[in-house]
Coordinates of C-alpha atoms and ligand atoms in Angstrom, one line a residue:
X1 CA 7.2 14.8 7.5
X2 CA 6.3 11.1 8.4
X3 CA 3.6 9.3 7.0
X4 CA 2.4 6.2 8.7
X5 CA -0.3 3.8 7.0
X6 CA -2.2 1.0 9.6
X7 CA -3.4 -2.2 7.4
X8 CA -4.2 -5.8 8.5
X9 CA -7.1 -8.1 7.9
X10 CA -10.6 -7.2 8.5
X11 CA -11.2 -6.2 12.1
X12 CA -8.2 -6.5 13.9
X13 CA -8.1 -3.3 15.0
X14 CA -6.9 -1.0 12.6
X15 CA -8.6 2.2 13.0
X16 CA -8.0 1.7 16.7
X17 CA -4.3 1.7 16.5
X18 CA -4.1 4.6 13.8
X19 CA -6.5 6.7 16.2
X20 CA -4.2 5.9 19.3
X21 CA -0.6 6.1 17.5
X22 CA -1.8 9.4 15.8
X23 CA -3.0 10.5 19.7
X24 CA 0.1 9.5 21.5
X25 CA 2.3 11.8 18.2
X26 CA -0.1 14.2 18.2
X27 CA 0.6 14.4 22.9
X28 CA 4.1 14.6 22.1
X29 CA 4.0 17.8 20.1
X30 CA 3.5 16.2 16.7
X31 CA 1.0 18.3 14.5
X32 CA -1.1 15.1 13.5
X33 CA -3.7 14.5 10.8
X34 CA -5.2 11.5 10.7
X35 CA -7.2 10.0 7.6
X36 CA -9.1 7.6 6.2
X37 CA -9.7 5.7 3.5
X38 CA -12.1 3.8 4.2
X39 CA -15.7 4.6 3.5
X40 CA -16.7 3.4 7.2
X41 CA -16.7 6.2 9.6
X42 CA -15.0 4.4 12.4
X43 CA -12.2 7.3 12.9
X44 CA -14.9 9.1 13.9
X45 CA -16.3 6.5 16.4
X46 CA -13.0 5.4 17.5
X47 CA -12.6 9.7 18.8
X48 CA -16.2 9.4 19.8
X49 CA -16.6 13.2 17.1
X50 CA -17.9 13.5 14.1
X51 CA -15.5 13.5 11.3
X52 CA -16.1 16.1 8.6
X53 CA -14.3 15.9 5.0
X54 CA -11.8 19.0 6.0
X55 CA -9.5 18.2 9.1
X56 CA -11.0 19.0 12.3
X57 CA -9.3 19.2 15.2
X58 CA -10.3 17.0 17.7
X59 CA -7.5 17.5 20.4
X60 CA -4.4 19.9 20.7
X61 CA -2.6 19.2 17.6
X62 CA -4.7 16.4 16.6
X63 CA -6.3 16.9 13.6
X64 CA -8.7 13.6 11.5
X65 CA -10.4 13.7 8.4
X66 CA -12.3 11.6 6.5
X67 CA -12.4 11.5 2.5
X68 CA -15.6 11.8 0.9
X69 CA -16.5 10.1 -2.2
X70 CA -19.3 11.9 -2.9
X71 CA -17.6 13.7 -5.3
X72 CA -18.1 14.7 -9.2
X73 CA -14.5 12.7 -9.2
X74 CA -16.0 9.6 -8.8
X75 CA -17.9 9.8 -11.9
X76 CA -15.5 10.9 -14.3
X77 CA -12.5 8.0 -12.2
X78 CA -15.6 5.7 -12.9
X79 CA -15.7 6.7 -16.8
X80 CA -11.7 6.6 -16.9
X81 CA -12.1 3.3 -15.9
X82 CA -14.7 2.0 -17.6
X83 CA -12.7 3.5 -21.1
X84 CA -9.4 1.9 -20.0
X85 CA -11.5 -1.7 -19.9
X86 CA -13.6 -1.5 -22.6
X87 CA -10.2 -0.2 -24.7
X88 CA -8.3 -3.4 -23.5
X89 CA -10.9 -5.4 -24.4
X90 CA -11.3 -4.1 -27.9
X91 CA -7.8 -4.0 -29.0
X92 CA -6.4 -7.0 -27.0
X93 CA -3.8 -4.9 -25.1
X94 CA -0.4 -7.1 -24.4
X95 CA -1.4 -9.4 -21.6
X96 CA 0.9 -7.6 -19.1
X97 CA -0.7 -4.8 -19.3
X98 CA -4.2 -6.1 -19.1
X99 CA -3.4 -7.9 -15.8
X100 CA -1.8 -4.6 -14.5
X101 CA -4.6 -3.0 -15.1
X102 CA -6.7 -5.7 -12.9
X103 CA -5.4 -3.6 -9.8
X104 CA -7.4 -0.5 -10.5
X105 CA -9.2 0.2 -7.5
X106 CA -12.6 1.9 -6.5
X107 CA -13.0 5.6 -6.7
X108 CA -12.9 6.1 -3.0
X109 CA -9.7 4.5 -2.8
X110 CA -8.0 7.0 -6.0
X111 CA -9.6 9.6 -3.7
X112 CA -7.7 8.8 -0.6
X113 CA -4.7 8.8 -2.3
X114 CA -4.9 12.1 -4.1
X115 CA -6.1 13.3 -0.8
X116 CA -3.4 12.4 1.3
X117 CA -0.7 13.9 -1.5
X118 CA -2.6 17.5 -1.3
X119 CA -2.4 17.1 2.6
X120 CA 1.5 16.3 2.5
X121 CA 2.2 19.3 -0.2
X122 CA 0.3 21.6 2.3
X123 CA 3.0 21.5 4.8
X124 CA 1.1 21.5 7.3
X125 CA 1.8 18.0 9.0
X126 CA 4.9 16.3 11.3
X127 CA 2.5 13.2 11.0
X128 CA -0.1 11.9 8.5
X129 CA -1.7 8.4 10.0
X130 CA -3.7 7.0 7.4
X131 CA -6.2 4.6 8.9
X132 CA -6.7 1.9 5.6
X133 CA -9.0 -0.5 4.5
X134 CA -8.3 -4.3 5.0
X135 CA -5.5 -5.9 3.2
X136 CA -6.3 -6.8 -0.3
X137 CA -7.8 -3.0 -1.1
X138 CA -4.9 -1.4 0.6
X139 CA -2.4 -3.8 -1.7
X140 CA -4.4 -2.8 -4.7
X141 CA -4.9 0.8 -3.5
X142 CA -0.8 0.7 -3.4
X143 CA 0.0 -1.0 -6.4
X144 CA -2.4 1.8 -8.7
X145 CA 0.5 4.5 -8.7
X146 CA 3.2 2.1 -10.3
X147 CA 0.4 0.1 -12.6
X148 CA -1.2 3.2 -13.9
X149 CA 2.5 5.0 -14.4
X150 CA 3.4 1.6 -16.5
X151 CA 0.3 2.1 -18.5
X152 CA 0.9 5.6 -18.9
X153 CA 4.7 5.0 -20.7
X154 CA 3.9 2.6 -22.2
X155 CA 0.3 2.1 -23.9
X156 CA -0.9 5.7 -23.7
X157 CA 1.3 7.3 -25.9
X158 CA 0.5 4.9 -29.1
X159 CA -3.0 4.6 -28.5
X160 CA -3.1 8.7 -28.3
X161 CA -1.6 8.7 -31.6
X162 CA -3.8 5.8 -33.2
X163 CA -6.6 7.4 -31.4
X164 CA -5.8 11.0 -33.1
X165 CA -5.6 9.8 -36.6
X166 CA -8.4 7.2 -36.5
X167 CA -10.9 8.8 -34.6
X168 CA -12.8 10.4 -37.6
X169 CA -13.1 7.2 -39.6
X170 CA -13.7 4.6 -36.7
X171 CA -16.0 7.1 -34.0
X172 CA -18.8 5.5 -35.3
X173 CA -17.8 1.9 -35.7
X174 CA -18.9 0.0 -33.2
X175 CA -17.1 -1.9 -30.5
X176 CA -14.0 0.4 -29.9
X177 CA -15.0 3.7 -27.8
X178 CA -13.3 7.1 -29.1
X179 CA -12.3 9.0 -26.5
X180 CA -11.6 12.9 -26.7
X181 CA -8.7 14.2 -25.9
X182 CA -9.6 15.4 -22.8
X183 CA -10.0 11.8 -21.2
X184 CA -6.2 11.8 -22.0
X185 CA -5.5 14.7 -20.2
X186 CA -7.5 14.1 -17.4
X187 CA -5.5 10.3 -17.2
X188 CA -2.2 12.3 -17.1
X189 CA -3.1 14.4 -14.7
X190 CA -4.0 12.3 -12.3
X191 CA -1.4 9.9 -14.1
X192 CA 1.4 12.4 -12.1
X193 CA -0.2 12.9 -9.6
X194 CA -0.4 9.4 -8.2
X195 CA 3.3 9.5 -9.4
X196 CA 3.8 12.0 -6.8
X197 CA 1.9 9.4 -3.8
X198 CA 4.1 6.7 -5.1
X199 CA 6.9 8.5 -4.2
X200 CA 5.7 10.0 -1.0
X201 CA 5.0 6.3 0.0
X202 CA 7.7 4.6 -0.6
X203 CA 9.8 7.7 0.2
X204 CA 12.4 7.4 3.3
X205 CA 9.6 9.6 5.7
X206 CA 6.6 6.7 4.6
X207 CA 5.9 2.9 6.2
X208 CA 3.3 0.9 6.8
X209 CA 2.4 -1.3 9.6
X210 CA 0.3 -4.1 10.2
X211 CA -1.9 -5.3 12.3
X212 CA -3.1 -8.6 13.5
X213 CA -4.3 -10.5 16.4
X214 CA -2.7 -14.1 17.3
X215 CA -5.0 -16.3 15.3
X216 CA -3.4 -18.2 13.2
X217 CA -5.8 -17.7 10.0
X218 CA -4.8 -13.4 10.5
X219 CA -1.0 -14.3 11.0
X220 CA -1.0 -15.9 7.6
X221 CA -2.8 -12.6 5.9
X222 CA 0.1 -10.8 7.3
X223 CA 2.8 -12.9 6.2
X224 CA 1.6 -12.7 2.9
X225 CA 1.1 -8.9 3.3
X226 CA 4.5 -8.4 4.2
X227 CA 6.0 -10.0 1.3
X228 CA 3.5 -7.8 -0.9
X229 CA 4.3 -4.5 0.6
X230 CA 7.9 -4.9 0.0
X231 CA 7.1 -6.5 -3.9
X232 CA 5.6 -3.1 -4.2
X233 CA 8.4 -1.3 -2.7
X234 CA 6.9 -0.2 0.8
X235 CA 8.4 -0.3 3.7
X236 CA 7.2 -2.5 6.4
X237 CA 7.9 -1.0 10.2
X238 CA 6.6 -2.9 12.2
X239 CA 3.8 -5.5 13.5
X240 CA 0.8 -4.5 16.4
X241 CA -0.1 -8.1 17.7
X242 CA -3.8 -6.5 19.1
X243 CA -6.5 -8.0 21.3
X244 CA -3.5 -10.8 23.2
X245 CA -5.4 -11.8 26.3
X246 CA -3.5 -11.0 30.1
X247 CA -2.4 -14.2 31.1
X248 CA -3.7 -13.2 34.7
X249 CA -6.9 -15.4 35.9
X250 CA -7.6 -18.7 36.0
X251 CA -10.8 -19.9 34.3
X252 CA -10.1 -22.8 31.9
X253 CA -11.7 -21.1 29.0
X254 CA -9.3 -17.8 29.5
X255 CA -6.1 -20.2 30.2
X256 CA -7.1 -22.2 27.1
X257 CA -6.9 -19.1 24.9
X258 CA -3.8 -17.2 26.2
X259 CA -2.1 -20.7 25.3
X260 CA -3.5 -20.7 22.4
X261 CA -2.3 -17.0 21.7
X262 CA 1.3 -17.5 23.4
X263 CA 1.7 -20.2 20.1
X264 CA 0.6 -18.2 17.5
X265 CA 2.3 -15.4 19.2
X266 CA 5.9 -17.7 19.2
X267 CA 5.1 -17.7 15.7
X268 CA 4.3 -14.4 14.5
X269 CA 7.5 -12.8 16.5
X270 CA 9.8 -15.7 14.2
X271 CA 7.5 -14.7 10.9
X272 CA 8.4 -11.3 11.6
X273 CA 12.1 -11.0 13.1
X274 CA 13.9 -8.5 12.3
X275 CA 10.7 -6.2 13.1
X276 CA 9.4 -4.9 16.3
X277 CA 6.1 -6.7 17.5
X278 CA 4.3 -4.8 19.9
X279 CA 1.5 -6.3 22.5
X280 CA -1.8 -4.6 22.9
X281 CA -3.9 -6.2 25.6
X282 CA -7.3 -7.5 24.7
X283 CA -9.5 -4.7 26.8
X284 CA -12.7 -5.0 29.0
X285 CA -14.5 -1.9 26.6
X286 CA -13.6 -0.8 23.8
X287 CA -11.1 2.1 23.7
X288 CA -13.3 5.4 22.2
X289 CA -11.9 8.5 23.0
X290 CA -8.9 10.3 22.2
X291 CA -7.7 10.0 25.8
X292 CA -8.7 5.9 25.9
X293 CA -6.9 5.5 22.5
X294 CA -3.7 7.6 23.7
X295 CA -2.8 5.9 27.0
X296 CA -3.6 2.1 25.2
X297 CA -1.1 3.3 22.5
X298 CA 1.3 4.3 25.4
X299 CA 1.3 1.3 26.7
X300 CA 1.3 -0.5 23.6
X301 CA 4.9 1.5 22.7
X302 CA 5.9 1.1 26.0
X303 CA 8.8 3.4 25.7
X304 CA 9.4 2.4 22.2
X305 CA 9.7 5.6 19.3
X306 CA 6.2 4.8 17.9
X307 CA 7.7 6.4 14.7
X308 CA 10.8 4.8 14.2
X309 CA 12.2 3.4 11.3
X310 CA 13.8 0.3 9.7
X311 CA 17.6 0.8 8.0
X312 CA 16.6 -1.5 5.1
X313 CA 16.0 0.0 1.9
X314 CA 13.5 -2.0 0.1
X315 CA 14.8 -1.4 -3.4
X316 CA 18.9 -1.0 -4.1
X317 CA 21.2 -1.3 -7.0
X318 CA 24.9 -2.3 -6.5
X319 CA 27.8 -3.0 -8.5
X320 CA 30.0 -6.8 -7.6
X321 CA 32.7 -7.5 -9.4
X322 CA 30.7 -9.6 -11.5
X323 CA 27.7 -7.4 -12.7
X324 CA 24.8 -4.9 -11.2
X325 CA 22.7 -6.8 -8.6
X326 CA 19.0 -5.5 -7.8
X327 CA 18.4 -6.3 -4.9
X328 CA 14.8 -6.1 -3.8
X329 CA 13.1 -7.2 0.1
X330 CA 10.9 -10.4 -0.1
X331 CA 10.8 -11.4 2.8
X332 CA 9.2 -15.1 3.7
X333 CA 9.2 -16.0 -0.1
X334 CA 12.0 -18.7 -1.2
X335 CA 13.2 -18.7 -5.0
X336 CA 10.7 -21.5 -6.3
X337 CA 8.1 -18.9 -5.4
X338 CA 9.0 -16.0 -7.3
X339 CA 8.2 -15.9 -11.1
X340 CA 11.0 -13.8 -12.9
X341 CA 10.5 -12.3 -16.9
X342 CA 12.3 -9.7 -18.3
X343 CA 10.3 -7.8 -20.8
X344 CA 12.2 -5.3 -23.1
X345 CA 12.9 -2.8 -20.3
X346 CA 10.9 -4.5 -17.5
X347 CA 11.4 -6.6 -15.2
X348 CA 8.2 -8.1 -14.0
X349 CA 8.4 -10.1 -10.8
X350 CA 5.8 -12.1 -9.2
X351 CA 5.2 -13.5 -5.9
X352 CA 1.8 -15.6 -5.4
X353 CA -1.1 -13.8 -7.2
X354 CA 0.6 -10.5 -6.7
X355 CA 3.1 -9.2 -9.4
X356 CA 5.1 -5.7 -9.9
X357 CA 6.4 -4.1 -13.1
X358 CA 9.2 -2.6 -12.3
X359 CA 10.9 -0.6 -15.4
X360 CA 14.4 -0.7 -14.9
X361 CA 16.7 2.3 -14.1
X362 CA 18.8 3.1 -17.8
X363 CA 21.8 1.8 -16.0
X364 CA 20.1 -1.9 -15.9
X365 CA 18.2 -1.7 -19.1
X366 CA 20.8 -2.3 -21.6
X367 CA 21.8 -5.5 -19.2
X368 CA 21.5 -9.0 -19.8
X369 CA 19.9 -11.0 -16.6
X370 CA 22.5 -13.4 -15.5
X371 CA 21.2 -14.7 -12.8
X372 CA 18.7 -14.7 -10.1
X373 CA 18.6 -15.8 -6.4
X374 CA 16.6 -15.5 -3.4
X375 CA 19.1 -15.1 -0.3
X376 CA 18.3 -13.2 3.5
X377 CA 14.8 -12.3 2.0
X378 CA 16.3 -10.2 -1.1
X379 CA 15.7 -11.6 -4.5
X380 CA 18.9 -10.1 -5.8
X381 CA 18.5 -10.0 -9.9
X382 CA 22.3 -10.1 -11.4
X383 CA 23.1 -7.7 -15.1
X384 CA 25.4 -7.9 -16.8
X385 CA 27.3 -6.8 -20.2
X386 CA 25.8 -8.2 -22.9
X387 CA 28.5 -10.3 -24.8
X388 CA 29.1 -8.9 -27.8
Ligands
ATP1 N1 -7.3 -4.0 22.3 C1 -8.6 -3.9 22.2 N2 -9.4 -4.2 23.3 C2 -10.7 -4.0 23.2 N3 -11.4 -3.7 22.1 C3 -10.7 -3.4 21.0 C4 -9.3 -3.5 21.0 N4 -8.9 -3.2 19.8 C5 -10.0 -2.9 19.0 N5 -11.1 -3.0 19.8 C6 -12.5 -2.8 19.3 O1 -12.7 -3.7 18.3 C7 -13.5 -3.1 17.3 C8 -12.8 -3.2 15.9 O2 -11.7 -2.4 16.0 P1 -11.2 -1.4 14.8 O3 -12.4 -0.7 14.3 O4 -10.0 -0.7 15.2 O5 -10.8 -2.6 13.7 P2 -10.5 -2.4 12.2 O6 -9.3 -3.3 11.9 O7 -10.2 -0.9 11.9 O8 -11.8 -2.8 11.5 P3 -12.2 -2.7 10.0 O9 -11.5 -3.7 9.2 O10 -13.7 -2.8 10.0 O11 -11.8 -1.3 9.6 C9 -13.8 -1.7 17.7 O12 -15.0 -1.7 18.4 C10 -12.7 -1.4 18.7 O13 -13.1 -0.5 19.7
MG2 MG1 -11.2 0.4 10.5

């Protein structure tokens, strides 16, 4: 099973491209769902239906959803949340982990993901599109799996404890909230459950690609998106360059833009080499309709496998004669950006405002960092023995 995730900057054209990319899969035989997570319903305008919360199927094979939040989930997510705060604040959690916990996202967002991992386990799907929100709440939508699976090793288990055996004497102090035991089990729970999107998304079958259009304010939200999906260990396939005006016609105000466009299209093909960039044509109407949305994704592809993807593996381990190298995809980042500290048995990398925990596999936790270096877009972290 593939699944494909559409983000870019607000507007660009996100929901149009997931609508017509999950038509044109769904034409060539693919059983398709599409979903969203976005609490918008422009799947449904972009089809021209109305969406429901189950699939519905809206053409052979083609089947779109849209996640409803009105649920008795968002309540107790919202009350999980809150807790997880409010227990920070009280007991002055490691700064680490308070900052990780900064990514929590909204409830529709928790939602979507646990969502889209019930639609994978069902089987049911060649293709799951998911149509996502704009940039930033897709990053932090993304980063929730790993965050919360951080928390979850490594603060849960001793607060459980402290909880167990000071509950009776503190539960009416004030300040620190108590919770029951069953706010533990419900932050499991969904604690391996998101484990289970995590590795769905950043399995082999998963990537995400972005959209923009050739303005250069959008092109530099993508860059920086780029280099965030692969921090978080995503796979980036490719870039939809949407809304590029025909250079046909003569006016001087359509001339002005295309030239315009060709420059910041020069610059988004060098951002992004390495990485198919594919041309949608600015239209005359807007495409609604599965039929509009599947012929402007053929002609988008043009040919191309709409559902290929990259050979790079965003995250690798390998032995050189002098050490274990990590090796992890940044690309468009250079070494002066990227903020290294090893803590115990993480490795905490940051890039910009954005930053990854990564625990490290056994074989690189009893290493010492000898070095670190930022070479064709890998930071490659070097172990080795400790001396002894
Ligand atoms: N190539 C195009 N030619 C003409 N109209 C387009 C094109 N691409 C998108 N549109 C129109 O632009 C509007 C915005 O597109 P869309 O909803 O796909 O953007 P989005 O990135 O999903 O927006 P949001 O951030 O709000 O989710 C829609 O009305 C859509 O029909
Ligand atoms: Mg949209």
């Amino acid at each position: 099973m593939r699944v494909l995730l559409f983000t870019g900057k607000g507007g660009v054209g996100k929901s149009t491209m997931a609508a017509g990319t999950a038509a044109l899969a769904a034409r060539g035989g693919r059983r398709t769902l599409v979903l969203s997570t976005d609490a918008a319903h422009s799947l449904g305008d972009a089809y021209g239906v109305e969406v429901g919360t189950s699939p519905r199927e809206v053409a052979p094979g083609l089947f779109v959803q849209q996640v409803d939040a009105q649920q008795r989930f968002q309540e107790s997510w919202g009350e999980l949340q809150r807790y997880l705060l409010t227990l920070l604040d009280a007991v002055g959690v490691d700064p680490v982990a308070a900052e990780e916990l900064t990514v929590l996202p909204g409830a529709e967002e928790v939602l979507a993901l646990l969502e889209l991992r019930r639609q994978a386990r069902s089987g049911g799907w060649d293709l799951i599109v998911v149509d996502c929100a704009p940039t930033a709440e897709t990053l932090r939508l993304l980063a929730l799996p790993e965050a919360l699976g951080w928390y979850m090793r490594r603060v849960l288990p001793v607060e459980r404890r402290v909880v167990k055996s000071l509950r009776p004497v503190l539960s009416r102090a004030a300040g620190v909230p108590m919770p029951q035991d069953s706010v533990f089990d419900a932050l499991e729970r969904l604690h391996s459950e998101l484990d289970e999107v995590r590795a769905l998304l950043s399995g082999p079958g998963a990537s995400v690609r972005l959209v923009l259009t050739p303005e250069r304010v959008v092109l530099a939200e993508a860059r920086r998106s780029w280099t965030t999906l692969s921090l978080y260990g995503y796979t980036v396939d490719g870039v939809v360059a949407n809304r590029v005006f025909p250079s046909d016609g003569s006016d001087p105000w359509r001339s002005g833009w295309v030239q315009a466009q060709e420059a910041v299209l020069a610059e988004v093909s060098e951002s992004f080499s390495g990485l198919p960039l594919w041309r949608s044509v600015y239209r005359t109407e807007e495409p609604i309709g599965v039929e509009a949305l599947a012929a402007l994704a053929a002609q988008v592809y043009a040919g191309s496998d709409p559902l290929a993807l990259p050979a790079r593996q965003p995250f690798t381990v390998t032995e050189s004669g002098r050490g274990r190298v990590l090796s992890l995809l940044l690309p468009l980042t250079t070494r002066a950006e990227v903020e290294l500290v090893r803590h115990d048995d993480d490795l905490v990398v940051t890039v910009g405002s954005y930053r990854r925990v990564i625990t490290l596999p056994a074989a690189l936790a009893r290493l010492r960092v000898a070095g670190a270096r930022v070479e064709n877009e890998q930071l490659q972290v070097r172990f080795v023995e400790e001396a002894s």
